[in-house]
C-alpha positions as MATLAB code, in Angstrom:
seq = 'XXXXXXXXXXXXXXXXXXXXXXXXXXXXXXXXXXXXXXXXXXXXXXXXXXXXXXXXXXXXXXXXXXXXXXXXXXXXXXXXXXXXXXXXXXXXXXXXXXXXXXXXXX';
ca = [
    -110.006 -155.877   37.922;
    -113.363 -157.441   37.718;
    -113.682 -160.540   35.599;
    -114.504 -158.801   31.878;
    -113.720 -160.688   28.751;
    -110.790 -158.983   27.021;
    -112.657 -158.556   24.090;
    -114.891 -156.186   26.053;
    -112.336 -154.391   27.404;
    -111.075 -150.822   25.989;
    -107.410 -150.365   24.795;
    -106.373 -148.582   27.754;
    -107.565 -151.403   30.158;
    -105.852 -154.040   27.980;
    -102.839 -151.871   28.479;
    -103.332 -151.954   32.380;
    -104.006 -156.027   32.437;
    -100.998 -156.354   30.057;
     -98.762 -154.148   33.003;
    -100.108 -155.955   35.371;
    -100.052 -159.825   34.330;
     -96.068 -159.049   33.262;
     -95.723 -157.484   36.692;
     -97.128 -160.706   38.400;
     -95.327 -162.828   35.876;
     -91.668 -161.515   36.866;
     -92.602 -161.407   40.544;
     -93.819 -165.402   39.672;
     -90.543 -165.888   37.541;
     -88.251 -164.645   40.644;
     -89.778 -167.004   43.326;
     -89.662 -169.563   41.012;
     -93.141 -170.194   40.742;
     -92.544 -171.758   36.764;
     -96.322 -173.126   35.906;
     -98.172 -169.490   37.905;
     -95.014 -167.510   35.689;
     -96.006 -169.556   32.406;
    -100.019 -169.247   32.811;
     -99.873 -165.508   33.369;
     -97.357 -165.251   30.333;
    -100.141 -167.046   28.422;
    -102.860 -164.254   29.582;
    -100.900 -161.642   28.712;
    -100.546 -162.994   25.305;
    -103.765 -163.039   24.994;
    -104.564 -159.321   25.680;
    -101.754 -158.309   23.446;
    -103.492 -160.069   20.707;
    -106.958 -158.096   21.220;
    -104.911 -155.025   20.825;
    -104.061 -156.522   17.304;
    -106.229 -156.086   14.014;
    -107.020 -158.845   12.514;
    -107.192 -157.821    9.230;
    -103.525 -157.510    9.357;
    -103.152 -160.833    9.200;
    -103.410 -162.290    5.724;
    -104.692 -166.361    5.083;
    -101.982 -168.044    3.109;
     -99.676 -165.803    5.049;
     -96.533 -166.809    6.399;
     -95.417 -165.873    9.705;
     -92.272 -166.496   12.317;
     -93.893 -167.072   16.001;
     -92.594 -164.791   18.256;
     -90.259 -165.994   20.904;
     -89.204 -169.243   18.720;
     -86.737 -168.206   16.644;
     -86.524 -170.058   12.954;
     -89.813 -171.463   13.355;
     -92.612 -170.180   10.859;
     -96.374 -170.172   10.816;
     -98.201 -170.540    7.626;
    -101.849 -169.436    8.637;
    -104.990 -170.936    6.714;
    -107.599 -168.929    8.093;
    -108.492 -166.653   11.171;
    -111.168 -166.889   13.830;
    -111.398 -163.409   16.078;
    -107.795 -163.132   17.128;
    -106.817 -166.443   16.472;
    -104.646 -167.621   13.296;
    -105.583 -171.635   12.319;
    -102.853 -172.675   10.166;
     -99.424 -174.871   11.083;
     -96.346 -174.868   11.875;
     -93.662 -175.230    8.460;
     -91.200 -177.331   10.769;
     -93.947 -179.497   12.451;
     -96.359 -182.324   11.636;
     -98.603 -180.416    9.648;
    -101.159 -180.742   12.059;
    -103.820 -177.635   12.061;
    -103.193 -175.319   15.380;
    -104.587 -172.357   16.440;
    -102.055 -169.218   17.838;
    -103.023 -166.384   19.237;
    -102.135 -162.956   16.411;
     -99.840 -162.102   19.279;
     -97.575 -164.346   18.524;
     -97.098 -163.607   15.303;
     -94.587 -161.544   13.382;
     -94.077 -160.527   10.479;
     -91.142 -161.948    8.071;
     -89.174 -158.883    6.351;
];
């Protein structure tokens, strides 16, 4: 694929560079190749999160990040598809995360 900003990118073409980053990621994963399996884990992450809304996220909304279990995300405020908030459990220092990795708390 030629170098295009995800945000420029239609859904269906996220959906193809999602398939295809995970693809490359396991492949990475299986030779062992941790830091090429983490960065294209990371990319992929990104593209989900263009494929989110942000207006589903609320500020003053509290979140549990996705793939750390029991840790929560309070979010301040959001820039494009990027929550800045902190983590509950951490030093309280302002982060940004990706909508992505966000989920809801039912």
């Amino acid at each position: 694929m030629s170098e295009k900003r995800y945000s420029d990118l239609s859904v269906s073409e996220l959906q193809q560079e999602i398939a295809v980053l995970t693809d490359k990621a396991r492949k990475a994963e299986r030779l062992g190749m941790v830091n090429e399996y983490a960065v294209l884990e990371r990319k992929a992450t990104m593209a989900k999160a263009y494929l989110l809304n942000p207006a589903d996220f609320k500020a003053g909304g509290l979140y549990e990040i996705e793939g750390a279990p029991g840790e929560y995300f309070k979010v301040q405020y959001l820039n494009g598809v990027f929550a800045w908030g902190f983590r509950l459990n951490g030093n309280k220092e302002e982060e940004a995360l990706p909508i992505s990795l966000l989920k809801e708390i039912k």
